Coordinates of C-alpha atoms and ligand atoms in Angstrom, one line a residue:
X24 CA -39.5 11.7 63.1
X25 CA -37.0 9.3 63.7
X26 CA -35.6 7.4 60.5
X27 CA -36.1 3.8 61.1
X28 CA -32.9 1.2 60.7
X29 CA -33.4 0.3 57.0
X30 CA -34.3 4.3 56.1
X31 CA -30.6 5.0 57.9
X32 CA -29.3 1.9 55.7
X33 CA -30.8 3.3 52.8
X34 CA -29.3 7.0 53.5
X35 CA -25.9 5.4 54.0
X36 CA -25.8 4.2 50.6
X37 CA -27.0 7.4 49.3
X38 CA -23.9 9.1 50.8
X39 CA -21.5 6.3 49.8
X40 CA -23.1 6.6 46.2
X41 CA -23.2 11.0 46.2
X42 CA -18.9 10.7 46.7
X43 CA -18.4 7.8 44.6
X44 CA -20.8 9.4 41.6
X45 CA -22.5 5.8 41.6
X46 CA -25.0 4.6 38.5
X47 CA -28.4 5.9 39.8
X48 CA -29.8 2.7 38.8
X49 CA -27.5 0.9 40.7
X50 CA -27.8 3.3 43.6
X51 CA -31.7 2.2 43.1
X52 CA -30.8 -1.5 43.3
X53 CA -28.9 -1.6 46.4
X54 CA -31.6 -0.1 48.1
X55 CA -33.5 -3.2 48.3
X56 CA -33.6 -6.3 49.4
X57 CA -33.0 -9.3 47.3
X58 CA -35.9 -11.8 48.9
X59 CA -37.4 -11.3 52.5
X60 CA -39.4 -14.3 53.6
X61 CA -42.1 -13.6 56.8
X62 CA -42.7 -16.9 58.4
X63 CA -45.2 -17.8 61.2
X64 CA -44.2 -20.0 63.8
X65 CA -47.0 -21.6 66.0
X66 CA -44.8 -23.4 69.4
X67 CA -46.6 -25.9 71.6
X68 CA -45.4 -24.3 75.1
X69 CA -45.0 -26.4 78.2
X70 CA -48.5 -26.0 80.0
X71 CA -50.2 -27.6 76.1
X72 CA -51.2 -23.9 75.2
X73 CA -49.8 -23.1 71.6
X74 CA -48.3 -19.6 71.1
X75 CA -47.4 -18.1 67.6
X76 CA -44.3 -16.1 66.0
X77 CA -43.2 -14.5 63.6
X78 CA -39.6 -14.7 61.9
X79 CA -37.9 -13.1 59.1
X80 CA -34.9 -14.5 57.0
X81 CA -33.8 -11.7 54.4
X82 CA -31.2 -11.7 51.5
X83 CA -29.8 -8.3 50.8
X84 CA -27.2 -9.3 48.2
X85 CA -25.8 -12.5 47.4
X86 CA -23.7 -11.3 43.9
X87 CA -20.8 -12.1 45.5
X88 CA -21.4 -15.0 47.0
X89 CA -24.3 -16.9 49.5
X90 CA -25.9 -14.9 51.9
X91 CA -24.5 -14.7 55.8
X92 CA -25.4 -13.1 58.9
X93 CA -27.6 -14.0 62.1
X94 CA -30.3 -14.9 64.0
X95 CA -31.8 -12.8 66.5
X96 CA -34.0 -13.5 69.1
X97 CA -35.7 -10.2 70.5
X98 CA -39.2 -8.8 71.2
X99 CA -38.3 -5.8 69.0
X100 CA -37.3 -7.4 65.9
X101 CA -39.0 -6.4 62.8
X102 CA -38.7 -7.0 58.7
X103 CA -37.7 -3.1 58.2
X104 CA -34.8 -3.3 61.2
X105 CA -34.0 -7.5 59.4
X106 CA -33.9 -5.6 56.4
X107 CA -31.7 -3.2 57.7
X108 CA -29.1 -5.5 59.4
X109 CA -29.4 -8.0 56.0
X110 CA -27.6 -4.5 54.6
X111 CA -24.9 -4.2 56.8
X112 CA -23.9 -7.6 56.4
X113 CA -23.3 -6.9 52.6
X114 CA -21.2 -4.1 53.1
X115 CA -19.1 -6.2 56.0
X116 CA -18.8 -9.0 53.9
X117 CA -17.9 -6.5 51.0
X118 CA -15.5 -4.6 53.1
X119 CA -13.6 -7.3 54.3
X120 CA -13.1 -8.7 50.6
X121 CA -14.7 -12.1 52.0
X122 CA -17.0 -13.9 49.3
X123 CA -20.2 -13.7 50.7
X124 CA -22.9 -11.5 50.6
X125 CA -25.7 -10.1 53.6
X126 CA -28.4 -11.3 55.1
X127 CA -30.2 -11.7 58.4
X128 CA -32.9 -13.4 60.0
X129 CA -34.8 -12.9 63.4
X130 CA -37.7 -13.8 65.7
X131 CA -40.1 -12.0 67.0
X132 CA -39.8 -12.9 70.7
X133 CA -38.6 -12.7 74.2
X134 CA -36.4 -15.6 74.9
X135 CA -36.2 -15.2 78.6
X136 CA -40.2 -16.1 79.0
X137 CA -39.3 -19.4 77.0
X138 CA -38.4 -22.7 78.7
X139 CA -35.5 -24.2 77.0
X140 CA -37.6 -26.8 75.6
X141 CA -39.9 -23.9 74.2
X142 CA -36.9 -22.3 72.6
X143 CA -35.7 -25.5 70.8
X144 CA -39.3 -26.0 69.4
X145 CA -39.5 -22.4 68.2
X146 CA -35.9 -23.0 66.3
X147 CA -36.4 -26.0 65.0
X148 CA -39.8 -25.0 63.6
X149 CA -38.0 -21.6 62.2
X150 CA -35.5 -23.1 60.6
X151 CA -38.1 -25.2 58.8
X152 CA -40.0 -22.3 57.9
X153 CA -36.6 -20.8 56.3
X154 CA -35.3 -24.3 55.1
X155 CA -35.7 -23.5 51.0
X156 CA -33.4 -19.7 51.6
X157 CA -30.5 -21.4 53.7
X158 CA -28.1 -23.9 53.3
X159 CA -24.0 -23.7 52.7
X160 CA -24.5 -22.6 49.1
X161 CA -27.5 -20.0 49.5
X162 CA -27.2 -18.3 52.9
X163 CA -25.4 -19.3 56.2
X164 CA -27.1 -18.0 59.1
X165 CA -24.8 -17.5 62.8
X166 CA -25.6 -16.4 66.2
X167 CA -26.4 -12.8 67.1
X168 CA -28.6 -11.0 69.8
X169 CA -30.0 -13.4 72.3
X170 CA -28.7 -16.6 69.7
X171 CA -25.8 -18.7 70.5
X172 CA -23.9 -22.2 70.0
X173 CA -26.8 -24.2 71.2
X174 CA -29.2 -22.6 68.9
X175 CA -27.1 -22.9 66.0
X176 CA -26.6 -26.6 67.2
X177 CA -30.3 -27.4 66.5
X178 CA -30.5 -25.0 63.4
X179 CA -27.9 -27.6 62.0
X180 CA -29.3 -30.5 63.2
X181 CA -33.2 -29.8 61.9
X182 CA -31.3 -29.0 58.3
X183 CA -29.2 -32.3 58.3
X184 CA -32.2 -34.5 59.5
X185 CA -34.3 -32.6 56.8
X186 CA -31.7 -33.4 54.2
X187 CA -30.9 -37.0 55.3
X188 CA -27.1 -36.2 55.9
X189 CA -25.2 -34.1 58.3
X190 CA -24.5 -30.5 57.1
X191 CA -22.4 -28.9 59.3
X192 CA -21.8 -25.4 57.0
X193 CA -25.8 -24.3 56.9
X194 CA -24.6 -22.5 60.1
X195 CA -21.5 -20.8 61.7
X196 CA -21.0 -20.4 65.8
X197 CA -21.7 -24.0 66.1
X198 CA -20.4 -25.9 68.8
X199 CA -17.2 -27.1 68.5
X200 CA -17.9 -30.4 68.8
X201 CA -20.4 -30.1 66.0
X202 CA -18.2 -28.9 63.4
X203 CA -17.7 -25.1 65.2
X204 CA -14.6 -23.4 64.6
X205 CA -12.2 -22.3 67.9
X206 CA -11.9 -18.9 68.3
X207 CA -15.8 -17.8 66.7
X208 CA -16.9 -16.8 70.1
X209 CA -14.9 -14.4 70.7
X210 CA -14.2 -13.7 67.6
X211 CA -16.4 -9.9 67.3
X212 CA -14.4 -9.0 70.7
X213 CA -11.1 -9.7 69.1
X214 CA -11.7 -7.6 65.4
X215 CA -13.0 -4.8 67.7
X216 CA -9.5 -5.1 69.9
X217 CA -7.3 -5.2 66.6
X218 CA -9.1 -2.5 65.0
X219 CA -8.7 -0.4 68.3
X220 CA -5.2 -0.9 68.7
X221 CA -4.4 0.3 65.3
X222 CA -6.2 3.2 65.3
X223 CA -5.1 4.3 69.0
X224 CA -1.4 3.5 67.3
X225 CA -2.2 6.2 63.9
X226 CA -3.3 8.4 66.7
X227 CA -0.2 8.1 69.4
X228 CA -2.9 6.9 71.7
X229 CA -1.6 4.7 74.6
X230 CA -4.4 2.4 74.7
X231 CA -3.5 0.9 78.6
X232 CA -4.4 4.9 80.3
X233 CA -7.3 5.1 78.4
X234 CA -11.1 5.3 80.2
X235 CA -13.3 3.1 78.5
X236 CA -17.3 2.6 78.8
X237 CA -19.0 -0.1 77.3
X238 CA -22.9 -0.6 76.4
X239 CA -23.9 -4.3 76.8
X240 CA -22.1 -6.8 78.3
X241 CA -23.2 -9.8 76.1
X242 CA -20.9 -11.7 73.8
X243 CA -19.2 -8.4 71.9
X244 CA -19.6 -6.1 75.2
X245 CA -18.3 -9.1 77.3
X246 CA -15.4 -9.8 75.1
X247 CA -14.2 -6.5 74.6
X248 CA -14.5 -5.5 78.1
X249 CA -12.9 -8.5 79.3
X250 CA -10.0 -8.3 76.5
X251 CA -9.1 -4.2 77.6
X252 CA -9.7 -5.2 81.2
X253 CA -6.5 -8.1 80.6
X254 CA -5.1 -5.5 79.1
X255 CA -5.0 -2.9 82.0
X256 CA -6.9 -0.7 80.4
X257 CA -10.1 0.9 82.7
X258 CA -13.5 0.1 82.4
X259 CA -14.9 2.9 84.4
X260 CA -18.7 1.6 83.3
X261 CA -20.8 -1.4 81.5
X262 CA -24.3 -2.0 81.0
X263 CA -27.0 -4.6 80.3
X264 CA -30.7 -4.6 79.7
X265 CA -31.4 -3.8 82.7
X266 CA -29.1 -0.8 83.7
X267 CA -25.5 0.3 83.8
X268 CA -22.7 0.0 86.9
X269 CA -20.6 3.2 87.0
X270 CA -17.1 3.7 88.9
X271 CA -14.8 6.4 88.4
X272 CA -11.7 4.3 89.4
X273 CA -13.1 1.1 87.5
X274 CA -14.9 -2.0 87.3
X275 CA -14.0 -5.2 88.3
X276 CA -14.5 -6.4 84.8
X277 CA -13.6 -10.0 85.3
X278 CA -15.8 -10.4 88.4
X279 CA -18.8 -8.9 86.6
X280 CA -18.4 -11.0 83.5
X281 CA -18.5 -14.2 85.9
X282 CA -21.9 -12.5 87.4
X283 CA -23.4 -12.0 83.8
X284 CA -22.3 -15.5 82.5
X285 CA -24.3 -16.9 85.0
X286 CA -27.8 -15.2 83.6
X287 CA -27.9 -12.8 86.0
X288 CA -28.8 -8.7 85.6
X289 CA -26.2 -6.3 86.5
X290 CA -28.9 -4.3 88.0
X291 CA -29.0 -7.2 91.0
X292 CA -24.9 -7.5 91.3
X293 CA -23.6 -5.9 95.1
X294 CA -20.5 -3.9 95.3
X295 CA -21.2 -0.5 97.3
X296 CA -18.5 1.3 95.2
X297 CA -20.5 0.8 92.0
X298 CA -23.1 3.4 91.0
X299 CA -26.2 2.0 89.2
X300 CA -27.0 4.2 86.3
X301 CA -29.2 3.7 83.1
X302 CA -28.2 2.8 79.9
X303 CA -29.1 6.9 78.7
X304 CA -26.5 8.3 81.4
X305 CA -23.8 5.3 80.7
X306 CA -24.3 6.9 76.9
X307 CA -22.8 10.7 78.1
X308 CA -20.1 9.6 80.7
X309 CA -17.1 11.8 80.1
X310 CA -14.3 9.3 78.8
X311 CA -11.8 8.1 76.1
X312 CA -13.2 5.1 74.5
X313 CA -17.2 4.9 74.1
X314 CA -18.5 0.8 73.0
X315 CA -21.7 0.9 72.0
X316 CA -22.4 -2.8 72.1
X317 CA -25.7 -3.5 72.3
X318 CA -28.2 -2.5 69.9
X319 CA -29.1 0.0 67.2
X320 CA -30.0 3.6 66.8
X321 CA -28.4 4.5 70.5
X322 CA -26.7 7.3 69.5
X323 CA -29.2 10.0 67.8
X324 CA -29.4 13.5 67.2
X325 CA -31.1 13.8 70.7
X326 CA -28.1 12.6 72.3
X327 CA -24.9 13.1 70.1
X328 CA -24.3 16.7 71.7
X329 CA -24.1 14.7 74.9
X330 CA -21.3 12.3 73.9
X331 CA -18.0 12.9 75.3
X332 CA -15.6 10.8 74.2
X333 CA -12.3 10.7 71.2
X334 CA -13.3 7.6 70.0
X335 CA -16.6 5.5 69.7
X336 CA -16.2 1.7 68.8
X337 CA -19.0 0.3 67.0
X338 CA -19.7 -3.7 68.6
X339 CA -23.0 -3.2 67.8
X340 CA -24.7 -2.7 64.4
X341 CA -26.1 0.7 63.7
X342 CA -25.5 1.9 66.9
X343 CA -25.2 5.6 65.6
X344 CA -27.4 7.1 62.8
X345 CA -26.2 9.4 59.9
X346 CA -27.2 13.0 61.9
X347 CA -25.6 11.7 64.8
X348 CA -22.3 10.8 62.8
X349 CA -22.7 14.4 61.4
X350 CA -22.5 16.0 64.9
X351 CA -19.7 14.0 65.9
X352 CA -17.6 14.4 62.9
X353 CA -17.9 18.1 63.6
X354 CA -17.3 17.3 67.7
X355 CA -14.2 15.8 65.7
X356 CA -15.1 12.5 67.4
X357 CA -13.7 9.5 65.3
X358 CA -15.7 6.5 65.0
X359 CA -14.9 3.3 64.2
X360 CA -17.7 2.4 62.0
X361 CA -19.5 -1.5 62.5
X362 CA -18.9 -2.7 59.1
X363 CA -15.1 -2.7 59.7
X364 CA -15.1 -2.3 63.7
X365 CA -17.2 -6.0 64.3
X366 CA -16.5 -7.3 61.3
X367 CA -14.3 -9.8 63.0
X368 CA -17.3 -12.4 63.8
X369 CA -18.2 -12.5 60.1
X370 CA -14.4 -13.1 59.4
X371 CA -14.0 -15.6 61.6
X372 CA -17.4 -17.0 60.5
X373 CA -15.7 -17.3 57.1
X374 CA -13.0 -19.4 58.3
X375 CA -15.7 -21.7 59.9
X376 CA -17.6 -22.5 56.9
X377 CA -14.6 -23.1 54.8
X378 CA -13.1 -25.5 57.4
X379 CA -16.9 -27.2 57.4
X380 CA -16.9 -27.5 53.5
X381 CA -13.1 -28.9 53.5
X382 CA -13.4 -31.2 56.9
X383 CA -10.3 -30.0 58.0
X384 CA -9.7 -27.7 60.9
X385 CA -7.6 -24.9 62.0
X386 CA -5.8 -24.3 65.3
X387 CA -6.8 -21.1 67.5
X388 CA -3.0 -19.3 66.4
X389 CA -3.8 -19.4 62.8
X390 CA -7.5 -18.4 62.8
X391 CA -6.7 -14.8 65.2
X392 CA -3.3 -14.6 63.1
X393 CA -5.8 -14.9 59.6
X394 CA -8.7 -12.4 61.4
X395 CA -5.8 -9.9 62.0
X396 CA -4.4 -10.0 58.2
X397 CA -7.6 -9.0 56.7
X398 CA -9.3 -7.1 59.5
X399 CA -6.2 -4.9 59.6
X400 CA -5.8 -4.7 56.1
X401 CA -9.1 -3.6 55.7
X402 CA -8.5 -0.9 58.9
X403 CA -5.8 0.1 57.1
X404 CA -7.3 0.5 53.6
X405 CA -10.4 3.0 55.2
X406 CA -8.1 4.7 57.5
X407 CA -6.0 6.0 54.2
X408 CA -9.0 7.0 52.1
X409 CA -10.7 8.9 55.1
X410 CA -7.2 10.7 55.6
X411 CA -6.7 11.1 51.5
X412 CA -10.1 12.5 51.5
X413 CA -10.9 13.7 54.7
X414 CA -13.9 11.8 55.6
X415 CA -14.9 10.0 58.3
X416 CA -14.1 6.3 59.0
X417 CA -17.9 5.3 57.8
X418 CA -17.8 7.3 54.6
X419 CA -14.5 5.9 53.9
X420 CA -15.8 2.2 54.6
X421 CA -18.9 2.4 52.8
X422 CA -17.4 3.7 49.7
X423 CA -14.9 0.7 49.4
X424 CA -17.6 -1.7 50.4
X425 CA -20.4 0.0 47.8
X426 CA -17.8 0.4 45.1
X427 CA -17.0 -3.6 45.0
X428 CA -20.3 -4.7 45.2
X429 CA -21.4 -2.4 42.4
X430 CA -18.4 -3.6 40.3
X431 CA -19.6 -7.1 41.1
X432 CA -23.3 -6.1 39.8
X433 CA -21.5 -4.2 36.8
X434 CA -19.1 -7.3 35.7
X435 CA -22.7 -10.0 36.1
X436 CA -24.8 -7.2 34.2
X437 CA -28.7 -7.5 34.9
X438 CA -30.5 -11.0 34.5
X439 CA -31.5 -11.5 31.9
Ligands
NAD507 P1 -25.9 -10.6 73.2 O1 -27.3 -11.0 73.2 O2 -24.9 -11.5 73.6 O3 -25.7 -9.3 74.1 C1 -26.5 -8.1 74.0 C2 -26.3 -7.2 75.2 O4 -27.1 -6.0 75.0 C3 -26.7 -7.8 76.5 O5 -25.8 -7.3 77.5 C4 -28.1 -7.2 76.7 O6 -28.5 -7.1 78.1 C5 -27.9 -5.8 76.1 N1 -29.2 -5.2 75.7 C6 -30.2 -5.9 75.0 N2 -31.2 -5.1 74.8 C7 -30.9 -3.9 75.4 C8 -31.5 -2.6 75.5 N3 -32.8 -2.4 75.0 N4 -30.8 -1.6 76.1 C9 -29.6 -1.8 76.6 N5 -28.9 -3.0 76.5 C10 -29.6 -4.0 75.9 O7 -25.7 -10.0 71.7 P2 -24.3 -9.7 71.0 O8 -24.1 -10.9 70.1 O9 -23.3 -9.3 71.9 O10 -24.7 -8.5 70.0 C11 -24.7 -7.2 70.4 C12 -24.6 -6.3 69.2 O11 -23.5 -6.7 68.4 C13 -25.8 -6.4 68.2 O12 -26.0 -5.2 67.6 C14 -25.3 -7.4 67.2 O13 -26.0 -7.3 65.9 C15 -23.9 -7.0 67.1 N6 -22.9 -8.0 66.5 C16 -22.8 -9.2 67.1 C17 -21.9 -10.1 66.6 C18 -21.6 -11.4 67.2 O14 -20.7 -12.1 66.7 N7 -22.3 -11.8 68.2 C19 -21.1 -9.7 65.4 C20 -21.2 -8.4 64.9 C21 -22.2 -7.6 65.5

């Protein structure tokens, strides 16, 4: 049977805790979740009919600071895979030395069958649901699957009218004009980019000949492939929900981002050079550079055999579970794990809230100089400790990540 997201979360820590000969109590501890709230969500839809929800907000750890990760919209969400992602964002946060801890929130829902109206009722009456578990100085939720500025905008807005003031920091990936930060959207794009670079430079990689495929084409698929794309790298395949185009001499990236920006499936886009595959057959294309950038537990043991690649980058969250990252260790396949890999949305998340809090606001050169420092010192702090140990890149991560937040729990001691 397959594990589900939070049983591979909980696994991770195990192997994190075996090497680092972590407190079994502690081990214990950081295998649940601080608070998970389940919130229903009746919505008054268009035609007077009223429909109901249901959402999650969870707090993994907050003992280094409040909690922070997204929202997602999907018909799939549920509290085990919340719980799961609320993880990850602990470790991220952990890994990247930032002072905040993990959490997650989602809604159980497709967003495409929604009017717009619909949508902004079902956020508004979320965030009221959440309203006691969020706010700048307990948990800061930002965009993720199927979320964006807009939503953020009236996540923001029913907290400030709740509160009687405006409070831009309850959320990150705001609108600009709204207290957003510049550079947030493309923020997860650019980490994976930096990260890439300096691992294709430890390896004498030339990044430009390399053949790249990419799963999802959303904000961190998009970014990404639009970033090697400028680059002159080629993107012999992408994908959406809906399937993948293939072609051996490569994409035009930039013509297919300006089809997908538009809401439109790739499925539906004409260019008789382009192949239509699934996402399954995208998944064991023979190239350099595998993305997995859309989803969860997409590389398994079912498929890992198949994979034929040097290096995967992880846009997504949990894209591949631990037997998967067994077989490609031993298929000497490195891969860039997602607590480091798209850690740079968090980062820049960061900067967003602390420009919020201060009122004062950075220009685009110093936030992607700032996201470089600590995303490539943190690349460069894993990278070391998988070579000093030999270990893969996720062992590595998760044992600096687990080790500070355990020394965080160690130095508060157990309330009360
Ligand atoms: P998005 O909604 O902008 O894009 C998701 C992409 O995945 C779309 O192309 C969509 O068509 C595709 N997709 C959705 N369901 C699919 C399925 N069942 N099979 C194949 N493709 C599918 O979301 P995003 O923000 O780009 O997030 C993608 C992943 O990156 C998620 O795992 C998310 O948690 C992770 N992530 C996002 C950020 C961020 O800043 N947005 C940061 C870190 C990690």
């Amino acid at each position: 049977m397959a594990l589900t997201p939070f049983e591979i979360a909980k696994k991770q820590i195990d192997i994190a805790a075996e090497k680092i000969g972590l407190d079994l109590n502690l081990a214990k501890y950081l295998k649940r979740v601080e608070r998970a709230l389940i919130v229903t969500i009746p919505v008054r839809m268009d035609d007077g009919s009223i429909e109901i929800f249901e959402g999650y907000r969870v707090h993994h750890s907050t003992v280094r600071g409040p909690g922070k990760g997204g929202i997602r919209y999907s018909p799939e969400v549920n509290l085990d895979e919340v719980k799961a992602l609320a993880t990850w964002m602990t470790w991220k946060c952990s890994l990247l030395g930032l002072p905040l801890g993990g959490a997650k929130g989602g809604v159980c829902v497709d967003p495409r069958k929604l009017s717009k109206n619909e949508l902004e009722r079902l956020t508004r009456r979320y965030t009221s649901e959440i309203i006691n578990i969020i706010g700048p100085d307990i948990d800061i939720p930002a965009p993720d699957v199927n979320t964006n500025a807009q939503v953020m905008a009236w996540i923001m807005d029913t907290y400030s009218m709740n509160k009687g003031r405006s409070i831009p920091g309850v959320v990150t990936g705001k609108p600009i004009e709204i207290g957003g930060s510049v550079g947030r959207e493309p923020a997860t794009g650019m980490g994976l980019f930096f990260v890439l670079e300096a691992l294709c430079e430890k390896l004498s990689i030339d990044l430009k000949s390399q053949n790249i495929v990419i799963q999802g084409s959303g904000n961190v698929g998009g970014t990404i492939a639009g970033l090697l794309y400028n680059e002159g790298c080629k993107v012999m395949a992408i994908s959406d929900i809906s399937g993948a185009l293939y072609f051996s001499e490569g994409l035009e990236i930039n013509k297919l981002l300006e089809w997908t920006q538009q809401g439109k499936y790739l499925k539906d886009y004409k260019d008789k050079r382009y192949k239509l595959i699934t996402n399954e057959e995208l998944l064991a294309l023979e190239c350099d550079i595998l993305i997995p950038a859309a989803l969860e537990n997409q590389i398994t043991y079912k498929n890992a055999d198949n994979i034929k690649c040097k290096i995967i980058l992880e846009g997504a969250n949990g894209p591949v579970t631990p037997e998967a990252d067994r077989i490609l260790f031993e298929k000497g396949i490195r891969v860039l794990p997602d607590i480091l890999a798209n850690a740079g949305g968090v980062c820049v998340s960061y900067f967003e809230y602390v420009q919020d809090i201060r009122a004062y606001f950075w220009e685009l050169d110093r936030i992607n100089k700032e996201l470089k420092k600590i995303i490539l010192r943190a690349f460069e702090e894993v990278y070391m400790l998988s070579k000093e140990r030999k270990i893969s890149l996720r062992t590595a991560a998760y044992i600096i990540a687990v080790s500070r937040i355990a020394r965080a729990i160690e130095l508060r001691g157990i309330f009360p």
